[in-house]
């Protein structure tokens, strides 16, 4: 048999083992793998020289701001940046500046944009707000992977969900066995603490004190209670606090069906060491203390925290430094999609001895399983889509956002100038390189929409 592509001499990470071997691709799927001397013919063959081959990363939490603020990030540049960062699939967030995914019309608009512009595979979150509950079922049937709610104010075009609405929305999502995702910060506590600190000059420490860990834990706690009562599958977005991981672990022991995501910034940045970044590191939930940052790692390493989401949200200088000088009005969020995987490889695998299989589960497999994409996505196995990336774990390079493929190149964010010892060399989606040696290799529109296959997942238990 003649294959389309063979990559050999690669350190391959599967669910069962890590081995030095080869991987063969036909028609965009993994057709063969092995560690013995391969016998093959291939149109294209590549010596990986012992580099790491990992299942394509799945971002459970990017914001591409399309439609509405394409100058910050759009689907074309955002998916290029994602590919350069090892991502092969994104689950795009619904709260776009214009036409958030509240109904089928907004879904169709985003789908049409992505079909023209995305370079990697994608699926969409739907909005969970008090005003679109009747749209959940049609959006679910259209292929939304989950429904995202905010428990705090999230802008005028995306109504937040108070406790009554959270309960009602979860009842509805549970009726079709869907996933309810939530940005978890208790609104009453955030308002109270923000008021308490409103006279102090703004700083990252004041930002944390205004939206403290107890506000996040309170919202998580309430959501866990409602998940228990409704039987709804719950996804906690971008958790920043170790205390939340402990509560989630104990809820799981009681049978609550909950998974949780964290972000590279909560594992590598804190309001103390990064105080100099000011509003450029202003994110919600806020960066926490150095101590909480370090304690969060325990739950990534032991598997309590299921996924890495980037919460990628680039902004322009005028968004981050409001013209009137009121730093409290600065936009919250930061870019991360091209550097999140190198950060976890560096700080997790290299510096904290995170096992490679745990890394693959955290960055890919767990999300594929939860969101109905497995076994098509999320693993290196015969029959899966040939989505993977090669990493050189023994190199030296300096990150700059000026070289990013992102739509906006503002370089005042964290990680600017950071030296890495691991580097993503190439990223492949369905057997074709999308990114290789610093160059984008596919055209906009190469990416495909992925519809979750809930039924086949159910059969596998
Ligand atoms: Zn977000």
CSV table of C-alpha atoms and ligand atoms in Angstrom, one decimal:
chain,number,residue,atom,x,y,z
A,1,UNK,CA,0.0,0.0,0.0
A,2,UNK,CA,1.2,3.5,-0.8
A,3,UNK,CA,0.6,6.0,1.9
A,4,UNK,CA,0.2,9.8,1.5
A,5,UNK,CA,2.6,10.6,4.3
A,6,UNK,CA,4.9,8.7,6.7
A,7,UNK,CA,6.6,10.4,9.7
A,8,UNK,CA,9.2,8.1,11.1
A,9,UNK,CA,11.7,8.2,14.0
A,10,UNK,CA,9.2,10.1,16.1
A,11,UNK,CA,8.5,9.8,19.8
A,12,UNK,CA,4.8,9.0,19.6
A,13,UNK,CA,2.4,9.6,22.4
A,14,UNK,CA,-0.7,7.3,22.4
A,15,UNK,CA,-3.3,6.6,25.1
A,16,UNK,CA,-1.4,3.3,25.9
A,17,UNK,CA,2.2,4.1,25.5
A,18,UNK,CA,5.0,6.4,24.4
A,19,UNK,CA,7.3,4.9,21.8
A,20,UNK,CA,9.8,5.7,19.1
A,21,UNK,CA,8.3,4.8,15.8
A,22,UNK,CA,6.4,5.8,12.7
A,23,UNK,CA,3.0,6.9,11.7
A,24,UNK,CA,1.4,6.5,8.3
A,25,UNK,CA,-1.4,8.6,6.9
A,26,UNK,CA,-3.9,7.9,4.1
A,27,UNK,CA,-6.8,10.1,3.1
A,28,UNK,CA,-6.4,12.3,6.1
A,29,UNK,CA,-6.6,9.4,8.6
A,30,UNK,CA,-4.0,7.6,10.6
A,31,UNK,CA,-3.6,4.3,8.6
A,32,UNK,CA,-0.8,2.6,10.4
A,33,UNK,CA,1.6,3.0,13.3
A,34,UNK,CA,4.4,1.0,14.7
A,35,UNK,CA,7.8,0.8,16.4
A,36,UNK,CA,9.3,-2.0,14.2
A,37,UNK,CA,11.2,-1.1,11.0
A,38,UNK,CA,8.5,0.2,8.8
A,39,UNK,CA,7.9,-1.3,5.4
A,40,UNK,CA,6.1,1.3,3.3
A,41,UNK,CA,5.9,3.5,0.3
A,42,UNK,CA,4.8,7.0,0.7
A,43,UNK,CA,4.3,10.1,-1.4
A,44,UNK,CA,5.9,12.1,1.4
A,45,UNK,CA,8.2,10.9,4.1
A,46,UNK,CA,9.7,12.8,7.0
A,47,UNK,CA,12.4,12.0,9.5
A,48,UNK,CA,11.3,13.4,12.8
A,49,UNK,CA,14.8,12.9,14.3
A,50,UNK,CA,13.4,11.7,17.6
A,51,UNK,CA,11.1,14.7,18.1
A,52,UNK,CA,7.9,14.4,20.0
A,53,UNK,CA,4.6,13.6,18.1
A,54,UNK,CA,1.5,14.6,20.1
A,55,UNK,CA,-2.2,14.4,19.3
A,56,UNK,CA,-3.4,17.7,17.9
A,57,UNK,CA,-4.3,20.1,20.8
A,58,UNK,CA,-8.0,21.0,21.2
A,59,UNK,CA,-8.7,24.5,22.6
A,60,UNK,CA,-11.9,24.4,24.6
A,61,UNK,CA,-11.9,28.2,25.1
A,62,UNK,CA,-10.7,30.6,22.4
A,63,UNK,CA,-12.4,34.0,21.6
A,64,UNK,CA,-12.0,35.0,18.0
A,65,UNK,CA,-14.1,38.1,18.1
A,66,UNK,CA,-15.7,37.4,14.8
A,67,UNK,CA,-18.1,38.8,14.0
A,68,UNK,CA,-17.7,42.3,15.5
A,69,UNK,CA,-14.0,43.0,16.4
A,70,UNK,CA,-11.9,41.4,13.7
A,71,UNK,CA,-9.0,43.8,14.3
A,72,UNK,CA,-8.4,42.1,17.6
A,73,UNK,CA,-8.7,38.6,16.2
A,74,UNK,CA,-10.5,37.0,13.4
A,75,UNK,CA,-11.1,33.4,12.3
A,76,UNK,CA,-8.4,33.4,9.7
A,77,UNK,CA,-5.5,34.9,11.7
A,78,UNK,CA,-6.7,33.3,14.9
A,79,UNK,CA,-6.7,29.8,13.4
A,80,UNK,CA,-3.2,30.4,11.9
A,81,UNK,CA,-1.9,31.4,15.3
A,82,UNK,CA,-3.6,28.4,16.8
A,83,UNK,CA,-1.9,26.1,14.3
A,84,UNK,CA,1.5,27.6,15.1
A,85,UNK,CA,0.7,26.8,18.7
A,86,UNK,CA,-0.1,23.1,18.1
A,87,UNK,CA,-3.9,23.4,18.0
A,88,UNK,CA,-5.8,21.4,15.4
A,89,UNK,CA,-9.3,21.9,16.6
A,90,UNK,CA,-11.0,24.9,18.4
A,91,UNK,CA,-14.3,25.0,20.2
A,92,UNK,CA,-15.0,28.7,19.6
A,93,UNK,CA,-16.7,30.7,22.3
A,94,UNK,CA,-20.2,32.2,21.6
A,95,UNK,CA,-19.9,35.7,23.1
A,96,UNK,CA,-18.7,37.5,20.0
A,97,UNK,CA,-19.0,41.4,20.1
A,98,UNK,CA,-21.7,41.2,17.4
A,99,UNK,CA,-24.3,38.4,16.8
A,100,UNK,CA,-23.4,36.2,19.8
A,101,UNK,CA,-24.6,32.6,19.1
A,102,UNK,CA,-28.0,33.1,20.6
A,103,UNK,CA,-29.9,31.5,17.7
A,104,UNK,CA,-29.7,29.6,14.4
A,105,UNK,CA,-29.2,32.8,12.5
A,106,UNK,CA,-26.1,33.8,14.5
A,107,UNK,CA,-24.8,30.2,14.2
A,108,UNK,CA,-25.2,30.3,10.4
A,109,UNK,CA,-23.4,33.6,10.2
A,110,UNK,CA,-20.4,32.3,12.2
A,111,UNK,CA,-20.4,29.0,10.2
A,112,UNK,CA,-20.3,30.9,6.9
A,113,UNK,CA,-17.4,33.0,8.2
A,114,UNK,CA,-15.5,29.9,9.4
A,115,UNK,CA,-16.1,28.0,6.2
A,116,UNK,CA,-14.3,30.8,4.3
A,117,UNK,CA,-11.6,31.6,6.8
A,118,UNK,CA,-10.6,28.9,9.3
A,119,UNK,CA,-7.5,26.9,8.6
A,120,UNK,CA,-8.0,24.3,11.4
A,121,UNK,CA,-11.1,22.3,12.4
A,122,UNK,CA,-13.7,23.9,14.5
A,123,UNK,CA,-16.9,23.5,16.5
A,124,UNK,CA,-19.0,26.2,18.2
A,125,UNK,CA,-20.3,26.8,21.7
A,126,UNK,CA,-23.9,28.1,21.8
A,127,UNK,CA,-25.0,30.9,24.2
A,128,UNK,CA,-26.8,30.1,27.4
A,129,UNK,CA,-28.6,33.2,28.5
A,130,UNK,CA,-32.0,33.8,30.1
A,131,UNK,CA,-33.3,35.2,26.8
A,132,UNK,CA,-32.6,32.2,24.4
A,133,UNK,CA,-33.5,29.1,26.4
A,134,UNK,CA,-36.0,28.1,23.6
A,135,UNK,CA,-33.1,28.2,21.1
A,136,UNK,CA,-31.0,25.6,23.0
A,137,UNK,CA,-32.5,22.5,21.3
A,138,UNK,CA,-32.2,23.9,17.7
A,139,UNK,CA,-28.6,25.0,18.4
A,140,UNK,CA,-27.8,21.6,19.9
A,141,UNK,CA,-29.3,19.9,16.8
A,142,UNK,CA,-27.2,22.2,14.6
A,143,UNK,CA,-24.0,21.0,16.3
A,144,UNK,CA,-23.2,23.2,19.2
A,145,UNK,CA,-20.8,21.4,21.5
A,146,UNK,CA,-22.1,23.1,24.7
A,147,UNK,CA,-23.9,26.1,26.1
A,148,UNK,CA,-21.9,28.9,27.8
A,149,UNK,CA,-23.3,31.1,30.5
A,150,UNK,CA,-21.9,33.9,32.5
A,151,UNK,CA,-22.7,34.2,36.2
A,152,UNK,CA,-21.4,37.8,36.2
A,153,UNK,CA,-22.0,40.8,33.9
A,154,UNK,CA,-20.7,40.0,30.5
A,155,UNK,CA,-21.6,43.0,28.3
A,156,UNK,CA,-24.8,44.4,27.1
A,157,UNK,CA,-25.3,42.0,24.2
A,158,UNK,CA,-24.9,38.8,26.3
A,159,UNK,CA,-27.2,38.7,29.3
A,160,UNK,CA,-25.7,37.1,32.4
A,161,UNK,CA,-27.6,34.3,34.2
A,162,UNK,CA,-28.7,34.8,37.8
A,163,UNK,CA,-29.1,31.8,40.0
A,164,UNK,CA,-32.8,31.2,38.9
A,165,UNK,CA,-31.7,31.4,35.2
A,166,UNK,CA,-28.7,29.1,35.8
A,167,UNK,CA,-31.1,26.5,37.3
A,168,UNK,CA,-33.6,26.8,34.4
A,169,UNK,CA,-30.9,26.8,31.7
A,170,UNK,CA,-29.3,23.7,33.3
A,171,UNK,CA,-32.7,21.9,33.4
A,172,UNK,CA,-33.1,22.6,29.7
A,173,UNK,CA,-29.6,21.5,28.7
A,174,UNK,CA,-30.0,18.3,30.8
A,175,UNK,CA,-33.1,17.5,28.8
A,176,UNK,CA,-31.0,16.7,25.8
A,177,UNK,CA,-27.9,15.5,27.7
A,178,UNK,CA,-25.9,18.6,26.6
A,179,UNK,CA,-23.1,20.3,28.4
A,180,UNK,CA,-23.6,23.6,30.3
A,181,UNK,CA,-20.4,25.6,30.6
A,182,UNK,CA,-20.0,28.6,32.9
A,183,UNK,CA,-17.8,31.5,33.6
A,184,UNK,CA,-18.0,31.2,37.4
A,185,UNK,CA,-17.7,34.3,39.6
A,186,UNK,CA,-20.4,35.3,42.1
A,187,UNK,CA,-21.9,38.6,41.0
A,188,UNK,CA,-22.9,39.8,44.4
A,189,UNK,CA,-19.5,39.2,45.9
A,190,UNK,CA,-17.7,40.7,42.8
A,191,UNK,CA,-20.0,43.8,43.2
A,192,UNK,CA,-19.4,44.1,47.0
A,193,UNK,CA,-15.6,43.6,46.9
A,194,UNK,CA,-15.2,45.9,43.8
A,195,UNK,CA,-17.1,48.6,45.7
A,196,UNK,CA,-14.9,48.0,48.8
A,197,UNK,CA,-11.7,48.6,46.7
A,198,UNK,CA,-13.0,51.3,44.3
A,199,UNK,CA,-11.1,54.2,45.9
A,200,UNK,CA,-7.7,52.4,45.8
A,201,UNK,CA,-5.4,53.1,42.8
A,202,UNK,CA,-5.9,50.2,40.3
A,203,UNK,CA,-3.3,47.4,40.3
A,204,UNK,CA,-3.4,43.7,39.5
A,205,UNK,CA,-3.5,43.0,43.3
A,206,UNK,CA,-6.5,45.3,43.6
A,207,UNK,CA,-8.1,43.5,40.6
A,208,UNK,CA,-7.7,40.2,42.5
A,209,UNK,CA,-9.0,41.7,45.7
A,210,UNK,CA,-12.0,43.1,43.8
A,211,UNK,CA,-12.9,39.7,42.3
A,212,UNK,CA,-11.4,37.4,45.0
A,213,UNK,CA,-11.0,33.6,45.0
A,214,UNK,CA,-14.0,33.3,47.3
A,215,UNK,CA,-16.3,34.8,44.6
A,216,UNK,CA,-15.1,32.2,42.1
A,217,UNK,CA,-15.5,29.4,44.7
A,218,UNK,CA,-19.0,30.5,45.6
A,219,UNK,CA,-20.2,30.5,42.0
A,220,UNK,CA,-18.6,27.1,41.4
A,221,UNK,CA,-20.2,25.8,44.5
A,222,UNK,CA,-23.7,26.9,43.4
A,223,UNK,CA,-23.2,25.5,39.9
A,224,UNK,CA,-22.2,22.1,41.4
A,225,UNK,CA,-25.3,22.1,43.5
A,226,UNK,CA,-27.5,22.8,40.5
A,227,UNK,CA,-25.7,20.2,38.4
A,228,UNK,CA,-26.4,17.7,41.2
A,229,UNK,CA,-30.1,18.7,41.3
A,230,UNK,CA,-30.7,18.8,37.5
A,231,UNK,CA,-28.3,16.0,36.5
A,232,UNK,CA,-26.9,18.4,33.9
A,233,UNK,CA,-23.3,17.9,32.7
A,234,UNK,CA,-21.3,20.8,33.9
A,235,UNK,CA,-18.1,22.4,32.5
A,236,UNK,CA,-16.4,25.0,34.7
A,237,UNK,CA,-14.5,27.4,32.5
A,238,UNK,CA,-11.0,28.8,33.1
A,239,UNK,CA,-10.8,28.0,36.8
A,240,UNK,CA,-8.0,29.9,38.5
A,241,UNK,CA,-8.1,28.6,42.1
A,242,UNK,CA,-6.9,25.4,43.8
A,243,UNK,CA,-9.9,25.6,46.2
A,244,UNK,CA,-12.2,25.1,43.2
A,245,UNK,CA,-10.4,21.9,42.2
A,246,UNK,CA,-10.9,20.5,45.7
A,247,UNK,CA,-14.7,21.2,45.6
A,248,UNK,CA,-15.0,19.7,42.2
A,249,UNK,CA,-13.2,16.5,43.3
A,250,UNK,CA,-15.6,16.1,46.2
A,251,UNK,CA,-18.6,16.8,44.0
A,252,UNK,CA,-17.5,14.1,41.6
A,253,UNK,CA,-17.3,11.6,44.5
A,254,UNK,CA,-21.0,12.4,45.0
A,255,UNK,CA,-21.8,11.6,41.4
A,256,UNK,CA,-21.9,15.1,39.9
A,257,UNK,CA,-21.0,15.0,36.2
A,258,UNK,CA,-18.5,17.9,36.1
A,259,UNK,CA,-15.3,18.7,34.2
A,260,UNK,CA,-13.1,21.7,34.5
A,261,UNK,CA,-10.7,23.7,32.4
A,262,UNK,CA,-7.8,26.0,33.4
A,263,UNK,CA,-5.5,28.2,31.4
A,264,UNK,CA,-1.8,28.5,30.9
A,265,UNK,CA,-1.9,32.0,32.5
A,266,UNK,CA,-3.2,30.8,35.8
A,267,UNK,CA,-0.3,28.3,35.9
A,268,UNK,CA,2.5,30.6,34.8
A,269,UNK,CA,1.5,34.2,35.9
A,270,UNK,CA,0.4,35.8,39.1
A,271,UNK,CA,-0.5,39.3,40.3
A,272,UNK,CA,2.7,39.5,42.3
A,273,UNK,CA,5.4,38.6,39.8
A,274,UNK,CA,3.6,40.2,36.9
A,275,UNK,CA,2.5,43.4,38.7
A,276,UNK,CA,4.5,45.4,36.2
A,277,UNK,CA,2.2,44.3,33.4
A,278,UNK,CA,-0.7,46.3,34.7
A,279,UNK,CA,-3.9,46.1,32.6
A,280,UNK,CA,-2.1,44.0,30.0
A,281,UNK,CA,-2.4,41.1,32.5
A,282,UNK,CA,-6.0,42.1,33.5
A,283,UNK,CA,-8.1,38.9,33.0
A,284,UNK,CA,-11.2,37.5,34.5
A,285,UNK,CA,-11.1,35.6,36.7
A,286,UNK,CA,-8.0,37.6,37.8
A,287,UNK,CA,-4.5,36.3,38.0
A,288,UNK,CA,-4.1,35.0,41.6
A,289,UNK,CA,-1.3,35.0,44.1
A,290,UNK,CA,2.0,33.2,43.5
A,291,UNK,CA,1.0,30.6,46.1
A,292,UNK,CA,-2.4,29.8,44.4
A,293,UNK,CA,-0.7,29.6,41.0
A,294,UNK,CA,1.8,27.0,42.3
A,295,UNK,CA,-0.9,25.0,44.2
A,296,UNK,CA,-3.1,24.9,41.0
A,297,UNK,CA,-0.4,22.7,39.4
A,298,UNK,CA,-1.1,19.8,41.8
A,299,UNK,CA,-4.6,19.4,40.2
A,300,UNK,CA,-3.3,19.6,36.7
A,301,UNK,CA,-0.7,16.9,37.4
A,302,UNK,CA,-3.0,14.6,39.3
A,303,UNK,CA,-5.8,14.9,36.6
A,304,UNK,CA,-8.4,16.7,38.7
A,305,UNK,CA,-8.3,19.5,36.1
A,306,UNK,CA,-9.4,18.0,32.8
A,307,UNK,CA,-8.5,20.5,30.1
A,308,UNK,CA,-6.4,23.4,28.9
A,309,UNK,CA,-8.4,26.2,27.4
A,310,UNK,CA,-6.5,29.3,26.2
A,311,UNK,CA,-9.2,32.0,26.9
A,312,UNK,CA,-7.3,33.6,24.0
A,313,UNK,CA,-8.6,37.2,23.8
A,314,UNK,CA,-6.2,39.7,22.2
A,315,UNK,CA,-6.9,43.4,22.5
A,316,UNK,CA,-5.6,46.6,21.0
A,317,UNK,CA,-3.6,49.3,22.9
A,318,UNK,CA,-6.7,51.5,23.2
A,319,UNK,CA,-8.7,48.6,24.7
A,320,UNK,CA,-6.0,48.0,27.3
A,321,UNK,CA,-5.1,51.7,28.1
A,322,UNK,CA,-8.5,53.5,28.0
A,323,UNK,CA,-8.0,57.1,26.6
A,324,UNK,CA,-9.6,58.6,29.7
A,325,UNK,CA,-7.0,57.0,31.9
A,326,UNK,CA,-9.5,55.0,34.0
A,327,UNK,CA,-7.7,51.6,34.2
A,328,UNK,CA,-10.8,49.9,35.7
A,329,UNK,CA,-12.4,50.3,32.3
A,330,UNK,CA,-9.6,48.4,30.5
A,331,UNK,CA,-10.7,45.3,28.5
A,332,UNK,CA,-10.1,42.0,30.3
A,333,UNK,CA,-8.3,39.3,28.5
A,334,UNK,CA,-5.0,38.4,26.8
A,335,UNK,CA,-3.7,36.5,23.8
A,336,UNK,CA,-2.3,33.0,24.4
A,337,UNK,CA,-3.3,30.6,21.6
A,338,UNK,CA,0.2,30.4,20.0
A,339,UNK,CA,2.1,30.1,23.3
A,340,UNK,CA,-0.2,28.0,25.7
A,341,UNK,CA,1.1,24.6,24.6
A,342,UNK,CA,4.8,25.6,24.7
A,343,UNK,CA,4.1,27.1,28.2
A,344,UNK,CA,2.7,23.8,29.5
A,345,UNK,CA,5.4,21.8,27.8
A,346,UNK,CA,8.0,24.0,29.4
A,347,UNK,CA,6.5,24.5,32.9
A,348,UNK,CA,4.7,21.1,33.1
A,349,UNK,CA,6.6,18.5,31.2
A,350,UNK,CA,10.1,20.0,31.5
A,351,UNK,CA,10.0,21.7,34.9
A,352,UNK,CA,7.5,19.6,36.8
A,353,UNK,CA,7.9,16.2,35.3
A,354,UNK,CA,4.4,16.0,33.9
A,355,UNK,CA,4.1,12.6,32.1
A,356,UNK,CA,3.5,13.0,28.4
A,357,UNK,CA,0.3,10.9,28.4
A,358,UNK,CA,-1.1,13.2,31.1
A,359,UNK,CA,-0.1,16.2,28.9
A,360,UNK,CA,-1.9,14.7,25.9
A,361,UNK,CA,-5.0,14.0,28.0
A,362,UNK,CA,-5.0,17.6,29.4
A,363,UNK,CA,-4.5,19.3,26.0
A,364,UNK,CA,-6.4,17.0,23.7
A,365,UNK,CA,-7.9,13.6,24.6
A,366,UNK,CA,-10.1,14.7,27.5
A,367,UNK,CA,-11.8,17.4,25.5
A,368,UNK,CA,-12.4,15.1,22.5
A,369,UNK,CA,-14.1,12.6,24.8
A,370,UNK,CA,-16.2,15.1,26.6
A,371,UNK,CA,-17.4,17.1,23.6
A,372,UNK,CA,-18.3,14.1,21.4
A,373,UNK,CA,-15.2,14.3,19.1
A,374,UNK,CA,-13.5,11.1,20.2
A,375,UNK,CA,-12.2,8.8,18.7
A,376,UNK,CA,-12.1,10.9,15.5
A,377,UNK,CA,-10.1,13.6,17.4
A,378,UNK,CA,-7.9,13.6,20.5
A,379,UNK,CA,-5.7,10.6,20.0
A,380,UNK,CA,-3.0,9.1,17.9
A,381,UNK,CA,-4.6,5.8,16.8
A,382,UNK,CA,-5.3,4.0,13.6
A,383,UNK,CA,-8.6,5.3,12.2
A,384,UNK,CA,-8.4,8.7,13.9
A,385,UNK,CA,-8.0,12.0,11.9
A,386,UNK,CA,-4.3,12.6,11.3
A,387,UNK,CA,-4.2,15.6,13.6
A,388,UNK,CA,-0.9,16.1,15.3
A,389,UNK,CA,2.1,18.3,15.9
A,390,UNK,CA,5.9,17.7,16.1
A,391,UNK,CA,7.8,19.3,19.0
A,392,UNK,CA,11.5,19.8,19.3
A,393,UNK,CA,12.1,19.5,23.1
A,394,UNK,CA,15.8,20.5,22.9
A,395,UNK,CA,16.1,23.9,21.5
A,396,UNK,CA,16.1,27.6,22.4
A,397,UNK,CA,14.0,30.4,21.1
A,398,UNK,CA,12.4,33.7,22.2
A,399,UNK,CA,8.7,34.4,21.9
A,400,UNK,CA,7.6,37.7,20.5
A,401,UNK,CA,4.0,38.6,19.6
A,402,UNK,CA,5.4,40.7,16.8
A,403,UNK,CA,6.0,37.4,15.0
A,404,UNK,CA,2.5,36.0,15.9
A,405,UNK,CA,0.0,35.1,13.2
A,406,UNK,CA,-2.7,36.8,15.3
A,407,UNK,CA,-4.6,39.7,13.8
A,408,UNK,CA,-3.3,42.1,16.4
A,409,UNK,CA,0.4,42.2,17.2
A,410,UNK,CA,0.4,44.3,20.4
A,411,UNK,CA,3.5,43.0,22.2
A,412,UNK,CA,2.9,44.4,25.7
A,413,UNK,CA,1.4,41.2,27.0
A,414,UNK,CA,2.9,38.6,29.3
A,415,UNK,CA,5.3,36.0,27.8
A,416,UNK,CA,6.8,38.6,25.5
A,417,UNK,CA,10.5,37.9,25.4
A,418,UNK,CA,10.3,34.6,27.2
A,419,UNK,CA,12.8,32.0,26.3
A,420,UNK,CA,11.5,28.5,25.6
A,421,UNK,CA,13.4,25.2,25.4
A,422,UNK,CA,10.7,23.5,23.4
A,423,UNK,CA,9.4,24.6,20.0
A,424,UNK,CA,6.5,23.5,17.8
A,425,UNK,CA,8.0,22.6,14.5
A,426,UNK,CA,4.9,21.6,12.5
A,427,UNK,CA,1.2,21.1,13.0
A,428,UNK,CA,-0.9,18.7,10.8
A,429,UNK,CA,-4.6,18.6,10.3
A,430,UNK,CA,-6.1,15.6,8.5
A,431,UNK,CA,-2.7,14.6,7.2
A,432,UNK,CA,-1.7,18.0,5.8
A,433,UNK,CA,0.7,20.5,7.3
A,434,UNK,CA,-1.1,23.7,8.2
A,435,UNK,CA,2.0,25.1,9.9
A,436,UNK,CA,5.6,24.1,9.3
A,437,UNK,CA,8.9,25.7,10.1
A,438,UNK,CA,7.4,29.1,10.7
A,439,UNK,CA,5.2,29.1,7.6
A,440,UNK,CA,1.5,28.7,7.1
A,441,UNK,CA,0.9,26.0,4.5
A,442,UNK,CA,-2.8,25.9,3.9
A,443,UNK,CA,-5.3,28.4,2.6
A,444,UNK,CA,-8.2,29.9,4.6
A,445,UNK,CA,-11.1,27.5,4.3
A,446,UNK,CA,-9.1,24.4,4.9
A,447,UNK,CA,-10.6,24.0,8.3
A,448,UNK,CA,-13.8,22.0,8.6
A,449,UNK,CA,-16.7,22.2,11.0
A,450,UNK,CA,-16.9,19.2,13.4
A,451,UNK,CA,-20.3,18.1,14.6
A,452,UNK,CA,-20.1,16.2,17.9
A,453,UNK,CA,-21.2,12.6,17.7
A,454,UNK,CA,-23.0,12.2,20.9
A,455,UNK,CA,-24.6,8.9,20.1
A,456,UNK,CA,-21.4,7.0,19.1
A,457,UNK,CA,-19.9,8.3,22.3
A,458,UNK,CA,-22.8,7.0,24.3
A,459,UNK,CA,-22.3,3.5,22.8
A,460,UNK,CA,-18.7,3.5,24.0
A,461,UNK,CA,-19.9,4.5,27.5
B,1,LIG,ZN1,-13.4,33.4,27.9
